[in-house]
mmCIF file of C-alpha atoms in Angstrom:
data_model
loop_
_atom_site.group_PDB
_atom_site.id
_atom_site.type_symbol
_atom_site.label_atom_id
_atom_site.label_comp_id
_atom_site.label_asym_id
_atom_site.label_seq_id
_atom_site.Cartn_x
_atom_site.Cartn_y
_atom_site.Cartn_z
ATOM 1 C CA UNK A 964 90.775 131.014 72.736
ATOM 2 C CA UNK A 965 89.689 128.280 73.820
ATOM 3 C CA UNK A 966 92.112 125.794 73.115
ATOM 4 C CA UNK A 967 93.948 128.129 75.274
ATOM 5 C CA UNK A 968 91.857 127.466 78.002
ATOM 6 C CA UNK A 969 91.462 124.014 77.391
ATOM 7 C CA UNK A 970 94.913 122.961 77.776
ATOM 8 C CA UNK A 971 96.395 125.465 80.842
ATOM 9 C CA UNK A 972 99.154 124.287 82.530
ATOM 10 C CA UNK A 973 99.941 121.119 80.291
ATOM 11 C CA UNK A 974 103.995 120.390 80.034
ATOM 12 C CA UNK A 975 104.934 121.183 76.588
ATOM 13 C CA UNK A 976 107.929 119.676 76.756
ATOM 14 C CA UNK A 977 106.082 115.799 77.668
ATOM 15 C CA UNK A 978 102.774 117.177 75.541
ATOM 16 C CA UNK A 979 104.696 115.890 72.765
ATOM 17 C CA UNK A 980 103.571 112.088 71.704
ATOM 18 C CA UNK A 981 107.093 111.278 70.710
ATOM 19 C CA UNK A 982 108.502 112.474 74.254
ATOM 20 C CA UNK A 983 105.366 111.543 76.073
ATOM 21 C CA UNK A 984 105.866 107.730 74.864
ATOM 22 C CA UNK A 985 109.700 107.884 75.564
ATOM 23 C CA UNK A 986 108.308 109.577 79.256
ATOM 24 C CA UNK A 987 106.137 106.942 79.711
ATOM 25 C CA UNK A 988 108.674 104.401 78.916
ATOM 26 C CA UNK A 989 111.169 105.213 81.035
ATOM 27 C CA UNK A 990 108.895 105.860 83.680
ATOM 28 C CA UNK A 991 107.998 102.229 84.132
ATOM 29 C CA UNK A 992 111.454 101.369 84.754
ATOM 30 C CA UNK A 993 111.965 101.553 88.855
ATOM 31 C CA UNK A 994 113.564 104.953 89.702
ATOM 32 C CA UNK A 995 116.933 104.714 89.493
ATOM 33 C CA UNK A 996 117.408 102.509 86.354
ATOM 34 C CA UNK A 997 118.860 103.316 83.433
ATOM 35 C CA UNK A 998 117.729 101.787 79.941
ATOM 36 C CA UNK A 999 120.273 101.431 76.476
ATOM 37 C CA UNK A 1000 119.508 103.332 73.901
ATOM 38 C CA UNK A 1001 118.344 100.881 71.371
ATOM 39 C CA UNK A 1002 116.487 98.879 74.183
ATOM 40 C CA UNK A 1003 114.375 102.359 74.542
ATOM 41 C CA UNK A 1004 113.966 102.501 70.935
ATOM 42 C CA UNK A 1005 112.659 99.247 71.350
ATOM 43 C CA UNK A 1006 110.162 100.316 73.885
ATOM 44 C CA UNK A 1007 108.929 103.174 72.027
ATOM 45 C CA UNK A 1008 109.789 101.397 68.037
ATOM 46 C CA UNK A 1009 110.644 104.986 66.945
ATOM 47 C CA UNK A 1010 114.096 105.499 64.278
ATOM 48 C CA UNK A 1011 117.067 105.993 66.005
ATOM 49 C CA UNK A 1012 117.402 109.763 64.941
ATOM 50 C CA UNK A 1013 114.118 110.004 66.145
ATOM 51 C CA UNK A 1014 114.367 109.093 69.082
ATOM 52 C CA UNK A 1015 117.741 111.121 69.552
ATOM 53 C CA UNK A 1016 115.909 114.108 69.098
ATOM 54 C CA UNK A 1017 113.527 114.248 71.312
ATOM 55 C CA UNK A 1018 115.798 112.595 74.074
ATOM 56 C CA UNK A 1019 118.057 115.973 73.553
ATOM 57 C CA UNK A 1020 115.162 118.199 74.271
ATOM 58 C CA UNK A 1021 114.235 115.835 77.125
ATOM 59 C CA UNK A 1022 117.221 116.697 78.157
ATOM 60 C CA UNK A 1023 117.430 120.025 77.830
ATOM 61 C CA UNK A 1024 114.708 120.351 80.091
ATOM 62 C CA UNK A 1025 116.279 118.648 83.286
ATOM 63 C CA UNK A 1026 113.600 115.438 82.472
ATOM 64 C CA UNK A 1027 116.388 112.819 81.592
ATOM 65 C CA UNK A 1028 119.935 112.178 81.386
ATOM 66 C CA UNK A 1029 122.163 110.329 78.645
ATOM 67 C CA UNK A 1030 125.435 109.006 80.027
ATOM 68 C CA UNK A 1031 127.872 107.227 78.065
ATOM 69 C CA UNK A 1032 129.859 104.708 79.517
ATOM 70 C CA UNK A 1033 132.005 101.486 78.144
ATOM 71 C CA UNK A 1034 131.481 97.986 78.073
ATOM 72 C CA UNK A 1035 134.267 95.941 76.582
ATOM 73 C CA UNK A 1036 135.791 98.553 74.466
ATOM 74 C CA UNK A 1037 131.915 99.562 73.293
ATOM 75 C CA UNK A 1038 130.407 102.890 74.313
ATOM 76 C CA UNK A 1039 127.134 102.277 75.429
ATOM 77 C CA UNK A 1040 124.802 105.048 76.304
ATOM 78 C CA UNK A 1041 122.303 105.078 79.080
ATOM 79 C CA UNK A 1042 118.930 107.183 79.368
ATOM 80 C CA UNK A 1043 117.368 107.730 82.649
ATOM 81 C CA UNK A 1044 114.160 109.620 84.059
ATOM 82 C CA UNK A 1045 115.645 112.660 86.343
ATOM 83 C CA UNK A 1046 113.589 113.159 89.696
ATOM 84 C CA UNK A 1047 112.877 116.178 88.154
ATOM 85 C CA UNK A 1048 110.872 114.175 85.278
ATOM 86 C CA UNK A 1049 109.105 112.014 86.608
ATOM 87 C CA UNK A 1050 107.542 114.598 89.375
ATOM 88 C CA UNK A 1051 107.243 116.739 85.970
ATOM 89 C CA UNK A 1052 105.247 113.225 84.342
ATOM 90 C CA UNK A 1053 103.436 113.329 87.162
ATOM 91 C CA UNK A 1054 102.018 116.387 87.103
ATOM 92 C CA UNK A 1055 101.355 115.968 83.690
ATOM 93 C CA UNK A 1056 99.245 113.295 84.268
ATOM 94 C CA UNK A 1057 97.128 115.260 87.331
ATOM 95 C CA UNK A 1058 96.408 118.179 84.855
ATOM 96 C CA UNK A 1059 95.020 115.642 82.161
ATOM 97 C CA UNK A 1060 93.044 114.558 85.132
ATOM 98 C CA UNK A 1061 91.744 117.634 85.914
ATOM 99 C CA UNK A 1062 91.134 118.680 82.091
ATOM 100 C CA UNK A 1063 88.907 115.821 82.110
ATOM 101 C CA UNK A 1064 87.236 116.330 85.300
ATOM 102 C CA UNK A 1065 86.064 119.399 83.762
ATOM 103 C CA UNK A 1066 82.876 119.036 81.827
ATOM 104 C CA UNK A 1067 82.637 122.184 79.688
ATOM 105 C CA UNK A 1068 85.785 121.790 78.175
ATOM 106 C CA UNK A 1069 85.467 118.620 77.014
ATOM 107 C CA UNK A 1070 83.328 119.880 73.276
ATOM 108 C CA UNK A 1071 86.896 121.780 73.043
ATOM 109 C CA UNK A 1072 88.851 118.992 73.213
ATOM 110 C CA UNK A 1073 87.204 117.606 70.846
ATOM 111 C CA UNK A 1074 88.117 119.985 68.688
ATOM 112 C CA UNK A 1075 91.950 119.782 69.185
ATOM 113 C CA UNK B 988 93.048 125.655 67.651
ATOM 114 C CA UNK B 989 95.877 127.381 66.806
ATOM 115 C CA UNK B 990 95.946 128.540 69.789
ATOM 116 C CA UNK B 991 97.165 124.885 71.067
ATOM 117 C CA UNK B 992 100.706 125.044 69.540
ATOM 118 C CA UNK B 993 103.371 126.088 71.758
ATOM 119 C CA UNK B 994 106.551 128.642 70.966
ATOM 120 C CA UNK B 995 109.325 125.602 71.959
ATOM 121 C CA UNK B 996 107.222 123.172 70.028
ATOM 122 C CA UNK B 997 107.709 122.697 66.107
ATOM 123 C CA UNK B 998 105.362 122.504 63.615
ATOM 124 C CA UNK B 999 103.780 118.566 63.442
ATOM 125 C CA UNK B 1000 105.265 117.332 66.755
ATOM 126 C CA UNK B 1001 102.822 118.725 68.937
ATOM 127 C CA UNK B 1002 100.073 116.823 70.542
ATOM 128 C CA UNK B 1003 96.920 116.920 68.828
ATOM 129 C CA UNK B 1004 94.990 114.824 71.200
ATOM 130 C CA UNK B 1005 92.474 115.771 74.156
ATOM 131 C CA UNK B 1006 93.217 114.515 77.832
ATOM 132 C CA UNK B 1007 91.064 111.301 77.039
ATOM 133 C CA UNK B 1008 92.909 110.252 74.256
ATOM 134 C CA UNK B 1009 96.500 111.033 75.445
ATOM 135 C CA UNK B 1010 95.746 109.066 78.932
ATOM 136 C CA UNK B 1011 95.043 106.250 76.106
ATOM 137 C CA UNK B 1012 98.007 107.070 74.339
ATOM 138 C CA UNK B 1013 99.690 107.128 78.251
ATOM 139 C CA UNK B 1014 98.559 103.730 78.799
ATOM 140 C CA UNK B 1015 99.093 101.768 75.450
ATOM 141 C CA UNK B 1016 102.526 102.453 75.594
ATOM 142 C CA UNK B 1017 103.053 101.690 79.491
ATOM 143 C CA UNK B 1018 101.422 97.917 78.726
ATOM 144 C CA UNK B 1019 104.055 97.698 76.137
ATOM 145 C CA UNK B 1020 107.063 98.859 78.251
ATOM 146 C CA UNK B 1021 105.874 96.882 80.812
ATOM 147 C CA UNK B 1022 105.803 93.827 78.580
ATOM 148 C CA UNK B 1023 108.648 94.082 77.370
ATOM 149 C CA UNK B 1024 110.638 94.895 80.759
ATOM 150 C CA UNK B 1025 108.323 93.042 83.353
ATOM 151 C CA UNK B 1026 109.501 89.546 83.320
ATOM 152 C CA UNK B 1027 105.730 87.307 83.383
ATOM 153 C CA UNK B 1028 105.270 85.836 86.703
ATOM 154 C CA UNK B 1029 102.499 83.142 85.549
ATOM 155 C CA UNK B 1030 104.965 81.844 82.787
ATOM 156 C CA UNK B 1031 107.581 80.947 85.428
ATOM 157 C CA UNK B 1032 105.209 79.634 88.192
ATOM 158 C CA UNK B 1033 103.694 77.774 85.049
ATOM 159 C CA UNK B 1034 106.600 76.260 84.606
ATOM 160 C CA UNK B 1035 107.809 75.390 87.462
ATOM 161 C CA UNK B 1036 104.536 73.418 88.747
ATOM 162 C CA UNK B 1037 104.102 71.218 85.324
ATOM 163 C CA UNK B 1038 107.801 70.103 86.300
ATOM 164 C CA UNK B 1039 106.168 69.674 90.655
ATOM 165 C CA UNK B 1040 103.232 67.764 89.581
ATOM 166 C CA UNK B 1041 104.561 65.741 86.083
ATOM 167 C CA UNK B 1042 108.154 65.235 87.252
ATOM 168 C CA UNK B 1043 107.367 64.499 91.069
ATOM 169 C CA UNK B 1044 104.047 62.340 90.091
ATOM 170 C CA UNK B 1045 106.474 60.143 87.836
ATOM 171 C CA UNK B 1046 108.626 59.711 90.369
ATOM 172 C CA UNK B 1047 105.854 58.342 92.550
ATOM 173 C CA UNK B 1048 103.881 56.101 90.266
ATOM 174 C CA UNK B 1049 107.148 54.901 89.355
ATOM 175 C CA UNK B 1050 108.198 54.000 92.162
ATOM 176 C CA UNK B 1051 105.003 52.710 94.069
ATOM 177 C CA UNK B 1052 105.059 50.158 90.803
ATOM 178 C CA UNK B 1053 101.689 51.508 90.155
ATOM 179 C CA UNK B 1054 102.916 51.788 86.261
ATOM 180 C CA UNK B 1055 104.070 48.422 86.521
ATOM 181 C CA UNK B 1056 106.860 48.071 83.788
ATOM 182 C CA UNK B 1057 105.719 50.911 81.771
ATOM 183 C CA UNK B 1058 107.457 53.022 83.320
ATOM 184 C CA UNK B 1059 111.265 52.193 85.389
ATOM 185 C CA UNK B 1060 111.895 54.726 87.917
ATOM 186 C CA UNK B 1061 115.228 55.534 86.175
ATOM 187 C CA UNK B 1062 112.863 56.883 83.324
ATOM 188 C CA UNK B 1063 110.942 58.627 85.830
ATOM 189 C CA UNK B 1064 114.025 60.352 86.765
ATOM 190 C CA UNK B 1065 114.735 61.442 83.743
ATOM 191 C CA UNK B 1066 111.320 63.097 83.060
ATOM 192 C CA UNK B 1067 111.903 64.784 86.230
ATOM 193 C CA UNK B 1068 115.011 65.895 85.287
ATOM 194 C CA UNK B 1069 113.920 67.301 82.379
ATOM 195 C CA UNK B 1070 110.792 69.246 83.623
ATOM 196 C CA UNK B 1071 113.512 70.289 86.436
ATOM 197 C CA UNK B 1072 116.007 71.749 84.050
ATOM 198 C CA UNK B 1073 113.486 73.358 81.417
ATOM 199 C CA UNK B 1074 112.002 75.480 84.090
ATOM 200 C CA UNK B 1075 115.184 76.861 85.685
ATOM 201 C CA UNK B 1076 116.215 77.789 81.999
ATOM 202 C CA UNK B 1077 112.364 79.362 81.441
ATOM 203 C CA UNK B 1078 113.368 81.313 84.756
ATOM 204 C CA UNK B 1079 116.587 82.446 83.771
ATOM 205 C CA UNK B 1080 115.566 83.276 79.903
ATOM 206 C CA UNK B 1081 112.594 85.420 81.487
ATOM 207 C CA UNK B 1082 115.055 87.206 84.014
ATOM 208 C CA UNK B 1083 117.463 88.176 80.965
ATOM 209 C CA UNK B 1084 115.547 88.930 78.594
ATOM 210 C CA UNK B 1085 113.807 91.406 80.806
ATOM 211 C CA UNK B 1086 116.473 93.039 82.123
ATOM 212 C CA UNK B 1087 118.694 93.278 78.454
ATOM 213 C CA UNK B 1088 119.866 96.939 78.217
ATOM 214 C CA UNK B 1089 118.809 98.118 81.746
ATOM 215 C CA UNK B 1090 121.197 98.530 84.868
ATOM 216 C CA UNK B 1091 120.594 100.039 88.286
ATOM 217 C CA UNK B 1092 118.765 99.249 91.809
ATOM 218 C CA UNK B 1093 116.631 97.117 90.330
ATOM 219 C CA UNK B 1094 118.828 94.517 88.094
ATOM 220 C CA UNK B 1095 121.391 94.589 91.358
ATOM 221 C CA UNK B 1096 118.313 92.891 93.074
ATOM 222 C CA UNK B 1097 117.330 90.373 90.408
ATOM 223 C CA UNK B 1098 120.926 89.119 90.035
ATOM 224 C CA UNK B 1099 121.460 88.902 93.666
ATOM 225 C CA UNK B 1100 118.487 86.915 94.251
ATOM 226 C CA UNK B 1101 119.082 84.935 91.160
ATOM 227 C CA UNK B 1102 122.356 84.161 92.581
ATOM 228 C CA UNK B 1103 120.793 83.092 95.801
ATOM 229 C CA UNK B 1104 118.861 80.420 93.752
ATOM 230 C CA UNK B 1105 122.470 78.909 92.786
ATOM 231 C CA UNK B 1106 124.302 79.393 96.367
ATOM 232 C CA UNK B 1107 121.408 78.263 98.434
ATOM 233 C CA UNK B 1108 121.258 74.399 96.233
ATOM 234 C CA UNK B 1109 124.801 74.881 96.604
ATOM 235 C CA UNK B 1110 124.775 74.552 100.058
ATOM 236 C CA UNK B 1111 121.773 72.093 100.221
ATOM 237 C CA UNK B 1112 124.034 69.283 98.266
ATOM 238 C CA UNK B 1113 126.749 69.930 100.228
ATOM 239 C CA UNK B 1114 124.910 69.364 103.132
ATOM 240 C CA UNK B 1115 122.555 66.819 101.753
ATOM 241 C CA UNK B 1116 125.642 64.766 100.230
ATOM 242 C CA UNK B 1117 127.495 64.635 103.612
ATOM 243 C CA UNK B 1118 125.095 63.200 105.673
ATOM 244 C CA UNK B 1119 124.761 60.511 102.758
ATOM 245 C CA UNK B 1120 128.410 59.987 102.713
ATOM 246 C CA UNK B 1121 127.836 59.750 106.978
ATOM 247 C CA UNK B 1122 125.632 56.471 107.037
ATOM 248 C CA UNK B 1123 122.409 57.979 106.596
ATOM 249 C CA UNK B 1124 119.879 55.364 105.814
ATOM 250 C CA UNK B 1125 119.070 55.164 102.171
ATOM 251 C CA UNK B 1126 115.727 55.296 102.232
ATOM 252 C CA UNK B 1127 115.400 58.737 104.034
ATOM 253 C CA UNK B 1128 117.778 59.933 101.598
ATOM 254 C CA UNK B 1129 115.062 60.385 99.520
ATOM 255 C CA UNK B 1130 112.754 62.674 102.987
ATOM 256 C CA UNK B 1131 116.509 64.927 103.260
ATOM 257 C CA UNK B 1132 116.448 65.637 99.530
ATOM 258 C CA UNK B 1133 112.925 66.938 98.806
ATOM 259 C CA UNK B 1134 112.434 68.105 102.418
ATOM 260 C CA UNK B 1135 115.699 70.720 102.453
ATOM 261 C CA UNK B 1136 114.800 71.825 99.019
ATOM 262 C CA UNK B 1137 111.379 72.529 100.174
ATOM 263 C CA UNK B 1138 112.498 74.298 102.787
ATOM 264 C CA UNK B 1139 115.372 76.225 100.811
ATOM 265 C CA UNK B 1140 112.425 77.106 98.049
ATOM 266 C CA UNK B 1141 109.803 78.251 100.509
ATOM 267 C CA UNK B 1142 112.427 80.498 102.300
ATOM 268 C CA UNK B 1143 113.386 81.376 98.413
ATOM 269 C CA UNK B 1144 109.728 82.933 97.962
ATOM 270 C CA UNK B 1145 109.622 84.449 101.397
ATOM 271 C CA UNK B 1146 112.200 86.838 100.596
ATOM 272 C CA UNK B 1147 110.907 87.523 96.924
ATOM 273 C CA UNK B 1148 107.830 88.484 98.516
ATOM 274 C CA UNK B 1149 109.568 90.639 100.825
ATOM 275 C CA UNK B 1150 111.627 92.239 97.846
ATOM 276 C CA UNK B 1151 108.701 93.435 95.579
ATOM 277 C CA UNK B 1152 106.111 93.644 98.230
ATOM 278 C CA UNK B 1153 104.363 90.858 97.100
ATOM 279 C CA UNK B 1154 102.030 89.140 98.874
ATOM 280 C CA UNK B 1155 101.085 86.411 96.133
ATOM 281 C CA UNK B 1156 104.708 85.269 96.362
ATOM 282 C CA UNK B 1157 104.926 85.539 99.890
ATOM 283 C CA UNK B 1158 101.870 83.618 100.430
ATOM 284 C CA UNK B 1159 103.522 80.704 97.722
ATOM 285 C CA UNK B 1160 106.313 80.627 100.127
ATOM 286 C CA UNK B 1161 104.267 79.811 103.503
ATOM 287 C CA UNK B 1162 102.260 77.189 101.236
ATOM 288 C CA UNK B 1163 105.599 75.513 99.993
ATOM 289 C CA UNK B 1164 107.514 75.081 103.743
ATOM 290 C CA UNK B 1165 103.562 73.768 104.650
ATOM 291 C CA UNK B 1166 103.898 71.297 101.872
ATOM 292 C CA UNK B 1167 107.975 70.304 102.787
ATOM 293 C CA UNK B 1168 106.895 69.753 105.900
ATOM 294 C CA UNK B 1169 103.788 67.563 105.211
ATOM 295 C CA UNK B 1170 105.778 65.382 102.415
ATOM 296 C CA UNK B 1171 108.136 64.112 105.030
ATOM 297 C CA UNK B 1172 105.960 63.934 107.378
ATOM 298 C CA UNK B 1173 104.057 61.138 104.850
ATOM 299 C CA UNK B 1174 107.387 59.487 104.671
ATOM 300 C CA UNK B 1175 108.710 57.978 101.322
ATOM 301 C CA UNK B 1176 107.091 57.345 99.002
ATOM 302 C CA UNK B 1177 103.786 59.276 99.552
ATOM 303 C CA UNK B 1178 105.845 61.798 99.892
ATOM 304 C CA UNK B 1179 106.318 62.281 96.478
ATOM 305 C CA UNK B 1180 102.267 62.529 95.894
ATOM 306 C CA UNK B 1181 102.451 66.057 98.024
ATOM 307 C CA UNK B 1182 105.077 67.138 96.454
ATOM 308 C CA UNK B 1183 103.687 66.478 93.075
ATOM 309 C CA UNK B 1184 99.752 67.222 94.045
ATOM 310 C CA UNK B 1185 100.252 69.502 96.849
ATOM 311 C CA UNK B 1186 103.362 71.558 95.619
ATOM 312 C CA UNK B 1187 103.041 71.525 92.015
ATOM 313 C CA UNK B 1188 99.089 72.546 92.579
ATOM 314 C CA UNK B 1189 100.085 75.258 94.834
ATOM 315 C CA UNK B 1190 102.455 76.548 91.793
ATOM 316 C CA UNK B 1191 100.027 76.276 89.038
ATOM 317 C CA UNK B 1192 97.089 78.235 91.268
ATOM 318 C CA UNK B 1193 99.769 80.660 91.973
ATOM 319 C CA UNK B 1194 99.929 80.715 88.049
ATOM 320 C CA UNK B 1195 96.245 81.148 87.353
ATOM 321 C CA UNK B 1196 95.835 83.904 90.144
ATOM 322 C CA UNK B 1197 98.408 86.156 88.558
ATOM 323 C CA UNK B 1198 97.001 86.056 84.942
ATOM 324 C CA UNK B 1199 93.616 86.643 86.155
ATOM 325 C CA UNK B 1200 94.811 89.166 88.212
ATOM 326 C CA UNK B 1201 95.564 90.874 84.547
ATOM 327 C CA UNK B 1202 99.517 91.855 85.253
ATOM 328 C CA UNK B 1203 102.591 92.014 85.787
ATOM 329 C CA UNK B 1204 102.765 95.589 85.158
ATOM 330 C CA UNK B 1205 100.528 96.390 87.876
ATOM 331 C CA UNK B 1206 102.035 93.737 90.386
ATOM 332 C CA UNK B 1207 105.511 94.261 89.323
ATOM 333 C CA UNK B 1208 104.999 98.125 89.989
ATOM 334 C CA UNK B 1209 107.042 98.559 93.871
#
């Protein structure tokens, strides 16, 4: 039960290491910028299959937008963080700081 | 701690990290992405600092005959030209490498800023060449060329400071404007010494300050 209290309201879509890293990488881009799939892959160091899986979950949550465009007849996939995604990420970080500020849960966190 | 597993998460993909470890992970990934996405201003400023210091320094030494026959003026000119070309390539290369695979407002701003440099210098060449053709005394030509170049460079750094809310870049623009005015006031060939020491030195100090402040990541995040 203590574990449940230890991480309250932590966004489960973001709170998976792979998706967290993708979200962080996208948040480093200035708002409104989009990045190609291979470049994002390079930024997070994941395999294409792994990255696609996590992108789909982030897209389902409305945190990212995936668009396909054509450049010189080659299809290019672009990924961008939505406004909701950026806000969710900020909330997620704020929640982490809240958790750290509450000392009685430190011992619980060690067990996770 | 089974409770931490959320229903949406399949086994193995949930984070087992505590809040502090999670924050560390965020910082690590943020640093990795920032190093890849943001241009390194210290590298660009350093390349220009070296080009100005050595390039203009060589021209000053050759033109004043302090190097005797060791370095004729033409050779100093070639050295300066090569260094300026190299610094241009470093600047362009950084922009292209960092902007790879990224599209959007920030890239449009960077592209317009890059073209501004080219357009400014095309205009400058047209103006200075025309003045030369219309009888500007040849001993004033070096003052015109360096003075007008520094005016353009200074203004473009002011613009960069405004675009990216970067006081260091804005301050460097102010410094370049002062250096340009001082170089013209110094007259031929003292102007090259001013450009080398004040100009090149200014860029190198800016490069060091940028490096010490530690991070393009923090500074470039608008």
